[in-house]
Short mmCIF file of C-alpha atoms in Angstrom, two decimals:
data_model
loop_
_atom_site.label_atom_id
_atom_site.label_comp_id
_atom_site.label_asym_id
_atom_site.label_seq_id
_atom_site.Cartn_x
_atom_site.Cartn_y
_atom_site.Cartn_z
CA MET H 1 192.79 50.55 110.42
CA HIS H 2 189.98 48.03 110.49
CA PHE H 3 189.95 48.35 114.17
CA LEU H 4 189.61 52.11 114.01
CA ASN H 5 186.67 51.70 111.56
CA LYS H 6 184.87 49.53 114.02
CA ILE H 7 185.39 52.03 116.77
CA THR H 8 184.02 54.81 114.66
CA LYS H 9 180.93 52.75 113.60
CA THR H 10 180.40 51.85 117.24
CA GLN H 11 180.71 55.44 118.30
CA SER H 12 178.21 56.55 115.63
CA SER H 13 175.72 54.00 116.88
CA ILE H 14 176.04 55.17 120.43
CA ASN H 15 175.58 58.72 119.34
CA PHE H 16 172.50 57.77 117.40
CA ILE H 17 170.97 55.90 120.34
CA LEU H 18 171.69 58.97 122.68
CA VAL H 19 170.06 61.28 120.25
CA THR H 20 167.07 59.03 119.92
CA ILE H 21 166.78 58.65 123.67
CA SER H 22 167.13 62.49 124.19
CA SER H 23 164.52 63.13 121.54
CA PHE H 24 162.12 60.67 123.16
CA CYS H 25 162.57 62.14 126.63
CA ALA H 26 162.07 65.66 125.36
CA THR H 27 158.97 64.74 123.54
CA TYR H 28 157.71 62.79 126.62
CA ILE H 29 158.21 65.73 128.92
CA LEU H 30 156.57 68.15 126.54
CA VAL H 31 153.57 65.98 126.15
CA SER H 32 153.33 65.43 129.86
CA LEU H 33 153.41 69.15 130.52
CA LEU H 34 150.78 69.82 127.91
CA PHE H 35 148.38 67.33 129.51
CA LEU H 36 149.30 67.91 133.19
CA GLY H 37 150.66 71.38 133.98
CA THR H 38 151.60 73.62 131.16
CA PRO H 39 148.22 75.41 130.76
CA LYS H 40 148.20 76.31 134.42
CA LEU H 41 151.83 77.40 134.39
CA LEU H 42 151.27 79.47 131.26
CA ASN H 43 148.12 81.05 132.76
CA VAL H 44 149.90 82.04 135.87
CA HIS H 45 152.84 83.47 133.86
CA SER H 46 150.43 85.33 131.62
CA SER H 47 148.65 86.80 134.74
CA ILE H 48 151.93 87.90 136.18
CA GLN H 49 152.96 89.48 132.97
CA HIS H 50 149.61 91.20 132.63
CA TYR H 51 149.73 92.46 136.17
CA VAL H 52 153.24 93.76 135.91
CA SER H 53 152.50 95.65 132.69
CA GLU H 54 149.23 97.24 133.87
CA PRO H 55 149.01 100.84 135.13
CA THR H 56 148.80 101.61 138.83
CA THR H 57 145.57 100.95 140.56
CA THR H 58 143.55 104.21 141.09
CA LEU H 59 140.31 105.16 142.69
CA ASP H 60 138.63 104.70 139.19
CA HIS H 61 139.32 100.97 139.45
CA LEU H 62 137.23 100.62 142.73
CA VAL H 63 133.50 100.20 143.12
CA PHE H 64 131.79 100.54 146.53
CA GLY H 65 128.80 98.59 147.71
CA ILE H 66 127.29 100.14 150.79
CA ALA H 67 124.54 98.52 152.82
CA SER H 68 121.88 100.77 154.24
CA SER H 69 118.01 101.06 154.59
CA LYS H 70 115.29 103.62 154.17
CA ALA H 71 115.15 104.12 157.99
CA SER H 72 118.87 104.50 158.61
CA TRP H 73 120.06 106.42 155.48
CA PRO H 74 118.69 109.91 156.41
CA LYS H 75 121.02 109.97 159.41
CA ARG H 76 123.99 107.89 158.13
CA LYS H 77 124.36 109.83 154.97
CA GLU H 78 126.29 112.45 156.98
CA TYR H 79 129.03 109.77 157.45
CA ALA H 80 129.11 109.08 153.70
CA LYS H 81 129.67 112.75 153.01
CA LEU H 82 132.94 112.68 154.94
CA TRP H 83 134.64 110.17 152.57
CA TRP H 84 132.78 110.01 149.30
CA LYS H 85 134.41 112.09 146.50
CA PRO H 86 131.77 114.40 144.86
CA ASN H 87 131.07 115.07 141.17
CA ASN H 88 131.28 111.52 140.05
CA LYS H 89 134.93 110.84 141.14
CA MET H 90 133.86 107.51 142.68
CA ARG H 91 131.79 104.59 141.64
CA GLY H 92 129.31 102.61 143.64
CA CYS H 93 125.95 102.43 145.17
CA VAL H 94 124.11 102.57 148.52
CA PHE H 95 121.70 99.63 148.67
CA VAL H 96 118.38 100.34 150.43
CA ASP H 97 115.26 98.31 150.96
CA SER H 98 113.17 101.15 149.55
CA LEU H 99 113.90 104.76 148.50
CA PRO H 100 113.60 107.41 151.19
CA SER H 101 111.74 110.63 150.59
CA GLN H 102 113.19 113.25 148.24
CA LYS H 103 114.25 115.45 151.21
CA ASP H 104 116.35 112.67 152.67
CA HIS H 105 118.16 112.08 149.38
CA ALA H 106 118.08 114.35 146.46
CA ASN H 107 118.75 112.62 143.18
CA ASN H 108 121.21 115.36 141.98
CA ASP H 109 123.28 115.55 145.12
CA THR H 110 126.69 114.48 143.86
CA SER H 111 128.25 114.72 147.39
CA LEU H 112 126.57 111.36 148.12
CA PRO H 113 126.69 108.00 146.28
CA PRO H 114 123.62 107.05 144.28
CA LEU H 115 120.98 104.82 145.87
CA CYS H 116 119.94 101.38 144.49
CA VAL H 117 116.94 99.39 145.66
CA SER H 118 117.81 95.80 146.65
CA GLU H 119 116.15 92.90 144.97
CA ASP H 120 113.48 90.94 146.72
CA THR H 121 114.93 88.25 149.02
CA SER H 122 111.69 86.77 150.42
CA ARG H 123 112.40 83.43 148.78
CA PHE H 124 115.46 82.83 151.00
CA ARG H 125 115.10 81.23 154.39
CA TYR H 126 116.25 83.02 157.59
CA THR H 127 116.21 80.92 160.77
CA TYR H 128 118.52 82.77 163.28
CA LYS H 129 116.31 83.52 166.27
CA GLY H 130 116.09 87.10 167.12
CA GLY H 131 118.14 88.16 164.02
CA LEU H 132 117.17 90.42 161.09
CA ARG H 133 116.17 89.12 157.77
CA SER H 134 117.84 92.08 156.18
CA ALA H 135 121.06 90.18 156.65
CA ILE H 136 120.17 88.27 153.46
CA ARG H 137 119.51 91.45 151.49
CA VAL H 138 122.80 93.07 152.66
CA ALA H 139 124.78 89.85 151.85
CA ARG H 140 123.43 90.00 148.30
CA VAL H 141 124.94 93.33 147.71
CA VAL H 142 128.09 91.41 146.57
CA LYS H 143 126.04 89.91 143.84
CA GLU H 144 123.92 92.80 142.82
CA ILE H 145 126.93 95.18 142.52
CA VAL H 146 128.75 92.85 140.21
CA ALA H 147 125.46 92.52 138.09
CA MET H 148 125.65 96.26 137.51
CA ASN H 149 128.51 95.51 135.10
CA HIS H 150 130.83 98.47 135.74
CA SER H 151 133.74 98.64 133.36
CA ASP H 152 137.40 98.23 134.27
CA VAL H 153 136.79 97.14 137.87
CA ARG H 154 139.73 95.71 139.86
CA TRP H 155 138.32 95.67 143.33
CA TYR H 156 134.84 95.80 144.91
CA VAL H 157 134.74 97.36 148.39
CA PHE H 158 131.92 96.75 150.81
CA GLY H 159 130.82 98.36 154.09
CA ASP H 160 127.84 99.65 156.03
CA ASP H 161 126.31 103.13 155.99
CA ASP H 162 128.17 103.99 159.14
CA THR H 163 131.48 102.83 157.87
CA ILE H 164 133.96 105.71 157.38
CA PHE H 165 136.43 104.87 154.51
CA PHE H 166 139.67 106.40 153.64
CA PRO H 167 139.62 105.80 149.87
CA GLU H 168 143.20 106.84 149.00
CA ASN H 169 144.58 104.53 151.64
CA ILE H 170 142.39 101.66 150.36
CA VAL H 171 143.73 102.15 146.82
CA LYS H 172 147.29 102.28 148.08
CA THR H 173 146.85 99.11 150.18
CA LEU H 174 145.07 97.04 147.50
CA SER H 175 147.72 98.08 144.92
CA LYS H 176 150.14 95.59 146.46
CA TYR H 177 147.78 92.71 145.50
CA ASP H 178 147.12 91.26 142.00
CA HIS H 179 143.45 91.89 141.32
CA GLY H 180 143.63 89.11 138.68
CA LEU H 181 144.00 86.49 141.61
CA TRP H 182 141.38 85.60 144.08
CA TYR H 183 141.63 87.93 147.14
CA TYR H 184 139.23 88.45 150.12
CA VAL H 185 140.79 91.36 152.10
CA GLY H 186 139.68 92.62 155.47
CA ALA H 187 139.97 92.31 159.25
CA ASN H 188 138.21 90.70 162.17
CA SER H 189 136.70 92.17 165.36
CA GLU H 190 138.73 93.81 168.13
CA SER H 191 136.73 91.64 170.54
CA TYR H 192 137.90 88.14 171.32
CA ARG H 193 134.32 87.05 172.19
CA GLN H 194 133.02 88.33 168.83
CA ASN H 195 135.60 86.45 166.89
CA LYS H 196 135.19 83.21 168.96
CA PHE H 197 131.45 83.38 168.27
CA PHE H 198 131.44 84.24 164.61
CA SER H 199 134.85 83.52 163.19
CA PHE H 200 138.45 84.56 163.42
CA GLY H 201 138.79 84.09 159.68
CA MET H 202 135.89 86.32 158.68
CA ALA H 203 136.21 89.90 157.44
CA TYR H 204 133.68 91.91 159.53
CA GLY H 205 131.28 93.77 157.33
CA GLY H 206 131.11 97.01 159.36
CA GLY H 207 134.87 97.38 159.32
CA GLY H 208 134.67 96.95 155.47
CA PHE H 209 136.37 94.50 153.23
CA ALA H 210 137.55 94.23 149.58
CA ILE H 211 137.09 91.36 146.99
CA SER H 212 139.15 91.27 143.75
CA SER H 213 137.14 91.50 140.69
CA SER H 214 138.16 88.07 139.49
CA LEU H 215 136.81 86.46 142.71
CA ALA H 216 133.72 88.72 142.79
CA LYS H 217 132.65 87.55 139.45
CA VAL H 218 132.76 83.85 140.36
CA LEU H 219 131.21 84.58 143.89
CA ALA H 220 128.27 86.35 142.16
CA LYS H 221 127.58 83.27 139.98
CA ILE H 222 127.29 80.90 142.94
CA PHE H 223 126.01 83.15 145.63
CA ASP H 224 122.38 82.54 145.65
CA SER H 225 122.75 78.77 145.57
CA CYS H 226 125.32 79.05 148.35
CA ILE H 227 123.36 81.14 150.81
CA GLU H 228 120.54 78.60 150.71
CA ARG H 229 122.77 76.49 152.83
CA TYR H 230 123.18 79.02 155.56
CA PRO H 231 119.76 80.18 156.80
CA HIS H 232 120.96 79.69 160.39
CA LEU H 233 123.72 82.40 160.31
CA TYR H 234 123.16 85.75 161.99
CA GLY H 235 124.72 88.38 159.72
CA SER H 236 125.49 89.25 156.08
CA ASP H 237 129.33 89.12 156.50
CA GLY H 238 128.95 85.47 157.74
CA ARG H 239 127.19 84.44 154.53
CA VAL H 240 129.80 86.16 152.37
CA TYR H 241 132.56 84.51 154.35
CA SER H 242 130.96 81.07 154.15
CA CYS H 243 130.52 81.31 150.35
CA ILE H 244 134.02 82.50 149.75
CA THR H 245 135.27 79.72 152.03
CA GLU H 246 133.50 77.27 149.88
CA LEU H 247 135.46 78.52 147.01
CA GLY H 248 138.58 77.63 148.85
CA VAL H 249 139.69 81.25 149.58
CA ALA H 250 140.92 82.43 152.97
CA LEU H 251 140.94 85.90 154.39
CA THR H 252 143.96 88.17 153.74
CA PHE H 253 144.28 90.14 156.85
CA GLU H 254 144.71 93.97 156.65
CA PRO H 255 144.67 95.53 160.09
CA GLY H 256 143.79 98.99 158.82
CA PHE H 257 140.11 98.00 158.58
CA HIS H 258 138.51 98.67 161.93
CA GLN H 259 135.20 97.03 163.00
CA ILE H 260 135.45 98.84 166.40
CA ASP H 261 133.46 96.35 168.53
CA LEU H 262 134.18 98.66 171.40
CA ARG H 263 132.24 101.30 173.33
CA GLY H 264 133.06 104.61 175.04
CA ASN H 265 136.43 106.33 174.57
CA ILE H 266 138.41 104.72 171.76
CA PHE H 267 141.32 107.12 172.31
CA GLY H 268 143.54 104.18 173.12
CA LEU H 269 142.78 102.41 169.88
CA LEU H 270 143.43 105.61 167.67
CA ALA H 271 146.58 106.76 169.58
CA ALA H 272 148.44 103.42 168.92
CA HIS H 273 147.51 102.52 165.35
CA PRO H 274 149.48 99.65 163.73
CA VAL H 275 152.17 100.55 161.11
CA THR H 276 149.74 100.38 158.21
CA PRO H 277 147.47 102.84 156.51
CA LEU H 278 144.06 103.66 158.20
CA LEU H 279 141.42 102.12 155.92
CA SER H 280 138.15 102.42 157.89
CA LEU H 281 136.28 103.20 161.19
CA HIS H 282 132.99 101.86 162.18
CA HIS H 283 130.35 101.98 165.06
CA LEU H 284 131.13 105.68 165.89
CA ASP H 285 127.49 105.95 166.90
CA TYR H 286 128.45 103.88 169.97
CA THR H 287 131.65 105.59 170.96
CA ASN H 288 132.57 109.10 172.32
CA PRO H 289 133.56 111.84 169.77
CA ILE H 290 137.21 111.20 169.05
CA PHE H 291 138.11 114.83 169.86
CA PRO H 292 136.98 116.63 173.00
CA ASN H 293 134.34 119.26 172.98
CA MET H 294 132.98 118.36 169.54
CA THR H 295 130.14 116.32 168.17
CA THR H 296 130.95 113.01 166.53
CA THR H 297 130.51 114.45 162.97
CA LYS H 298 132.54 117.58 163.78
CA ALA H 299 135.31 115.49 165.28
CA LEU H 300 135.46 113.26 162.19
CA GLN H 301 135.52 116.38 159.93
CA HIS H 302 138.56 117.55 162.03
CA LEU H 303 140.30 114.19 161.50
CA PHE H 304 139.71 114.44 157.74
CA GLU H 305 141.37 117.99 157.74
CA ALA H 306 144.55 116.04 158.42
CA ALA H 307 143.77 113.01 156.24
CA ASN H 308 143.19 115.29 153.29
CA VAL H 309 146.64 116.74 153.68
CA ASP H 310 148.52 113.49 154.27
CA SER H 311 146.15 110.45 153.96
CA GLN H 312 148.78 107.75 154.24
CA ARG H 313 150.36 109.24 157.52
CA ILE H 314 147.06 109.62 159.36
CA LEU H 315 147.22 107.95 162.87
CA GLN H 316 150.61 106.63 162.17
CA GLN H 317 152.42 106.28 165.61
CA THR H 318 155.97 107.46 166.02
CA ILE H 319 157.83 107.24 169.39
CA CYS H 320 160.81 109.40 170.47
CA TYR H 321 162.61 110.15 173.67
CA HIS H 322 163.58 113.52 174.98
CA LYS H 323 167.07 112.97 176.27
CA GLN H 324 167.28 116.20 178.34
CA PHE H 325 164.15 115.46 180.41
CA SER H 326 163.77 111.70 180.02
CA TRP H 327 160.25 112.15 178.39
CA THR H 328 158.64 109.61 176.20
CA ILE H 329 156.70 111.28 173.34
CA SER H 330 154.22 109.34 171.28
CA VAL H 331 152.86 111.02 168.09
CA SER H 332 149.77 109.64 166.47
CA TRP H 333 149.96 111.90 163.37
CA GLY H 334 146.88 114.01 162.63
CA TYR H 335 145.26 113.03 165.97
CA VAL H 336 147.19 113.44 169.21
CA VAL H 337 150.62 113.75 170.76
CA GLN H 338 151.24 112.34 174.21
CA VAL H 339 154.08 113.26 176.42
CA PHE H 340 154.84 110.87 179.33
CA PRO H 341 156.85 112.43 182.12
CA ASN H 342 158.96 109.30 182.47
CA HIS H 343 160.76 106.64 180.47
CA VAL H 344 158.36 104.19 178.88
CA PRO H 345 160.06 101.30 177.03
CA LEU H 346 159.00 101.15 173.34
CA PRO H 347 157.04 97.70 173.64
CA ASP H 348 155.06 99.30 176.36
CA ALA H 349 154.41 102.49 174.62
CA LEU H 350 152.99 100.63 171.61
CA LYS H 351 150.29 98.82 173.67
CA LEU H 352 146.89 100.28 173.50
CA GLU H 353 145.70 102.09 176.64
CA GLU H 354 142.55 100.56 177.75
CA THR H 355 140.32 103.73 177.65
CA PHE H 356 137.49 101.85 176.03
CA LYS H 357 134.85 99.32 177.19
CA GLN H 358 133.99 95.93 175.81
CA TRP H 359 131.36 95.68 173.12
CA LEU H 360 129.03 93.37 175.06
CA PRO H 361 128.14 93.19 178.78
CA LYS H 362 130.50 91.46 181.16
CA ASN H 363 131.00 87.85 180.64
CA ALA H 364 133.75 85.20 180.91
CA LEU H 365 135.72 86.85 178.03
CA ALA H 366 135.06 90.41 178.94
CA GLY H 367 138.09 92.70 178.51
CA GLU H 368 139.75 90.07 176.11
CA TYR H 369 140.82 91.80 172.94
CA THR H 370 142.79 90.86 169.90
CA PHE H 371 145.63 93.22 170.62
CA ASN H 372 147.96 94.04 173.47
CA THR H 373 146.56 96.47 175.98
CA ARG H 374 147.86 98.42 179.07
CA PRO H 375 145.59 99.70 181.85
CA ILE H 376 145.36 103.42 182.62
CA HIS H 377 147.98 104.20 185.14
CA GLN H 378 146.72 104.53 188.69
CA ASP H 379 148.98 107.39 189.48
CA PRO H 380 147.66 110.51 187.56
CA CYS H 381 151.15 111.98 187.66
CA LYS H 382 152.45 109.01 185.50
CA ARG H 383 149.81 109.52 182.99
CA PRO H 384 150.73 111.41 179.73
CA ILE H 385 149.90 114.85 178.98
CA ILE H 386 147.64 114.92 175.86
CA PHE H 387 147.78 117.29 172.93
CA HIS H 388 145.07 116.95 170.48
CA LEU H 389 145.31 118.14 166.82
CA ASN H 390 144.64 121.83 166.30
CA ASN H 391 145.47 122.33 162.67
CA VAL H 392 147.54 121.06 159.72
CA SER H 393 149.24 123.08 157.02
CA SER H 394 151.44 122.13 154.03
CA GLY H 395 154.27 124.33 152.94
CA ASN H 396 155.66 124.97 149.42
CA ASN H 397 158.86 122.97 150.27
CA GLY H 398 156.85 119.74 150.83
CA ILE H 399 157.11 119.94 154.55
CA THR H 400 153.84 119.42 156.49
CA ILE H 401 153.36 121.15 159.81
CA SER H 402 150.78 119.75 162.25
CA SER H 403 150.03 121.59 165.49
CA TYR H 404 148.68 120.05 168.69
CA ARG H 405 147.28 121.93 171.64
CA LYS H 406 147.27 120.77 175.26
CA SER H 407 143.89 119.06 176.17
CA PHE H 408 144.48 117.11 179.38
CA GLN H 409 147.03 117.35 182.07
CA HIS H 410 146.14 114.85 184.94
CA CYS H 411 148.71 116.09 187.44
CA SER H 412 150.44 119.30 188.30
CA HIS H 413 151.92 119.17 191.79
CA LYS H 414 154.56 116.52 190.90
CA MET H 415 155.37 117.66 187.41
CA ALA H 416 158.51 119.57 186.33
CA SER H 417 157.85 123.21 185.50
CA SER H 418 159.12 122.61 181.93
CA LEU H 419 156.46 120.09 181.36
CA GLN H 420 153.77 122.21 182.94
CA LYS H 421 154.61 125.22 180.68
CA LEU H 422 154.26 123.16 177.55
CA GLU H 423 151.05 124.12 175.67
CA VAL H 424 151.77 123.46 171.92
CA ILE H 425 153.63 120.84 170.02
CA LYS H 426 154.48 121.25 166.39
CA VAL H 427 155.30 118.28 164.23
CA PHE H 428 157.22 118.64 161.04
CA SER H 429 157.12 115.88 158.38
CA ASN H 430 157.30 115.01 154.69
CA LYS H 431 154.20 113.99 153.03
CA LEU H 432 154.14 110.13 153.26
CA ALA H 433 154.13 108.26 149.94
CA LEU H 434 154.40 104.63 150.76
CA SER H 435 155.87 102.39 147.99
CA ILE H 436 154.63 98.73 147.40
CA LYS H 437 157.93 97.67 149.07
CA GLN H 438 157.21 99.70 152.31
CA LEU H 439 153.67 98.48 152.41
CA GLN H 440 154.87 94.85 152.13
CA ALA H 441 157.66 95.43 154.72
CA PRO H 442 156.45 98.31 156.88
CA ARG H 443 158.79 100.02 159.37
CA ARG H 444 158.00 102.60 161.92
CA HIS H 445 159.39 106.12 161.43
CA CYS H 446 161.68 107.81 163.93
CA CYS H 447 161.36 111.40 165.44
CA ASP H 448 163.46 113.98 167.23
CA ALA H 449 162.66 116.63 169.67
CA LEU H 450 164.20 119.78 168.30
CA SER H 451 163.70 122.29 171.12
CA SER H 452 164.50 122.06 174.85
CA GLY H 453 160.89 122.07 175.95
CA VAL H 454 161.59 124.94 178.51
CA GLY H 455 159.15 127.21 176.71
CA ASP H 456 155.39 126.73 175.90
CA ILE H 457 156.19 125.20 172.43
CA MET H 458 158.01 122.00 171.50
CA GLU H 459 159.02 121.06 167.94
CA ILE H 460 159.33 117.53 166.67
CA THR H 461 160.45 116.13 163.34
CA ILE H 462 159.44 112.81 161.89
CA ARG H 463 161.83 111.09 159.54
CA GLU H 464 162.79 107.65 158.29
CA CYS H 465 165.03 105.71 160.69
CA LYS H 466 168.53 105.02 159.66
CA ASP H 467 169.44 101.51 158.64
CA ASP H 468 170.75 100.44 162.08
CA GLU H 469 168.91 102.98 164.26
CA LEU H 470 167.12 101.67 167.39
CA ILE H 471 164.21 103.58 169.05
CA TYR H 472 165.03 103.66 172.70
CA MET H 473 165.89 106.01 175.63
CA HIS H 474 169.67 106.74 175.26
#
């Protein structure tokens, strides 16, 4: 019995020691977390919880800062009319060096964004030989738009006065990011040489870029002191990039922003758009009208006729194969349908046809782009027949019908009669409503040729691919 009592006392002592050690360890860990990591962890958790519970991002949460000038705005305002929502449905400002005349911008014209006169920048140095000092004024748009103190801003979007935005697509794309975190979202140039000279990590300003409100507020505070260190840079976007880089933030790449450092016919670029929403187009003063027999403005208005019906599907490329005739059909929705008279493997069909010219004169890197290209086929009879958008309509059943009429047929003597007869292609699709999941993990849609193609009309349906479906010539 005495022996059992000793065992009991010993066990009690051991339990007491274990409890004491456990309490000490827990206290030590808690104190360590409080001093070392807990505030950061709690803040991150709080941010995540806040983001999840917030309502969906809408156009009301965006503020646009557009760079322009008194000289360029009278012409470039026609571009802004294409995408700016009238009657105060959007927020933002066009920043100019001084106000144009009343006839060039009426104060009560709600079809255009309001004008704001930029602050004086004469105190800042600019040393780039042959460049324009206005680059400093344009760069400071990121500071001045934040200072306007708009309420409930999640994202600031920046561009030039010749940047064509697709606002609904920008909203949708930015919705997959947490505006409470520091994001710098955009894309670089199509030209390898431009990126090599300026930066592969910079968002090019003409293509447009977005900065989360949390980052923009901090950037605005340090911006003037930062750009003092960069008088030698050429452009405004280089200054913005440098200061964001100093804050430790890298570019989040979104290929839907298009700088278009290209010249001439950009058909190849538009007909093979990546599987991502179209966000912007730029430099259209330096390219051919995107539709034949139209002015640049009329051609863009025609594109927006489709974009206004199904913004998220605009330019989305779908490839299908006609089994009966071994045709390869490429649909760039809302723009063009191409019918190749032969089998083109999918990886080749997705390459951009090099219809355009390089941005700068010939040099060692001329013709080098940041995407895969294929040359225009030397044999005209192996080039596709091109059907440009004619019209778009939306039915009561939710089905959208887009019609494309033949524009170019490069060959006739070698083509099958069934292909020569083809005059119109009708494409049936559901209005695209991309979820955040689909935006984060995009997948190309499939399509089917419904009719034999013997007549002058061919019908095509676009649909989601089945789980294990492959896109290839059967």
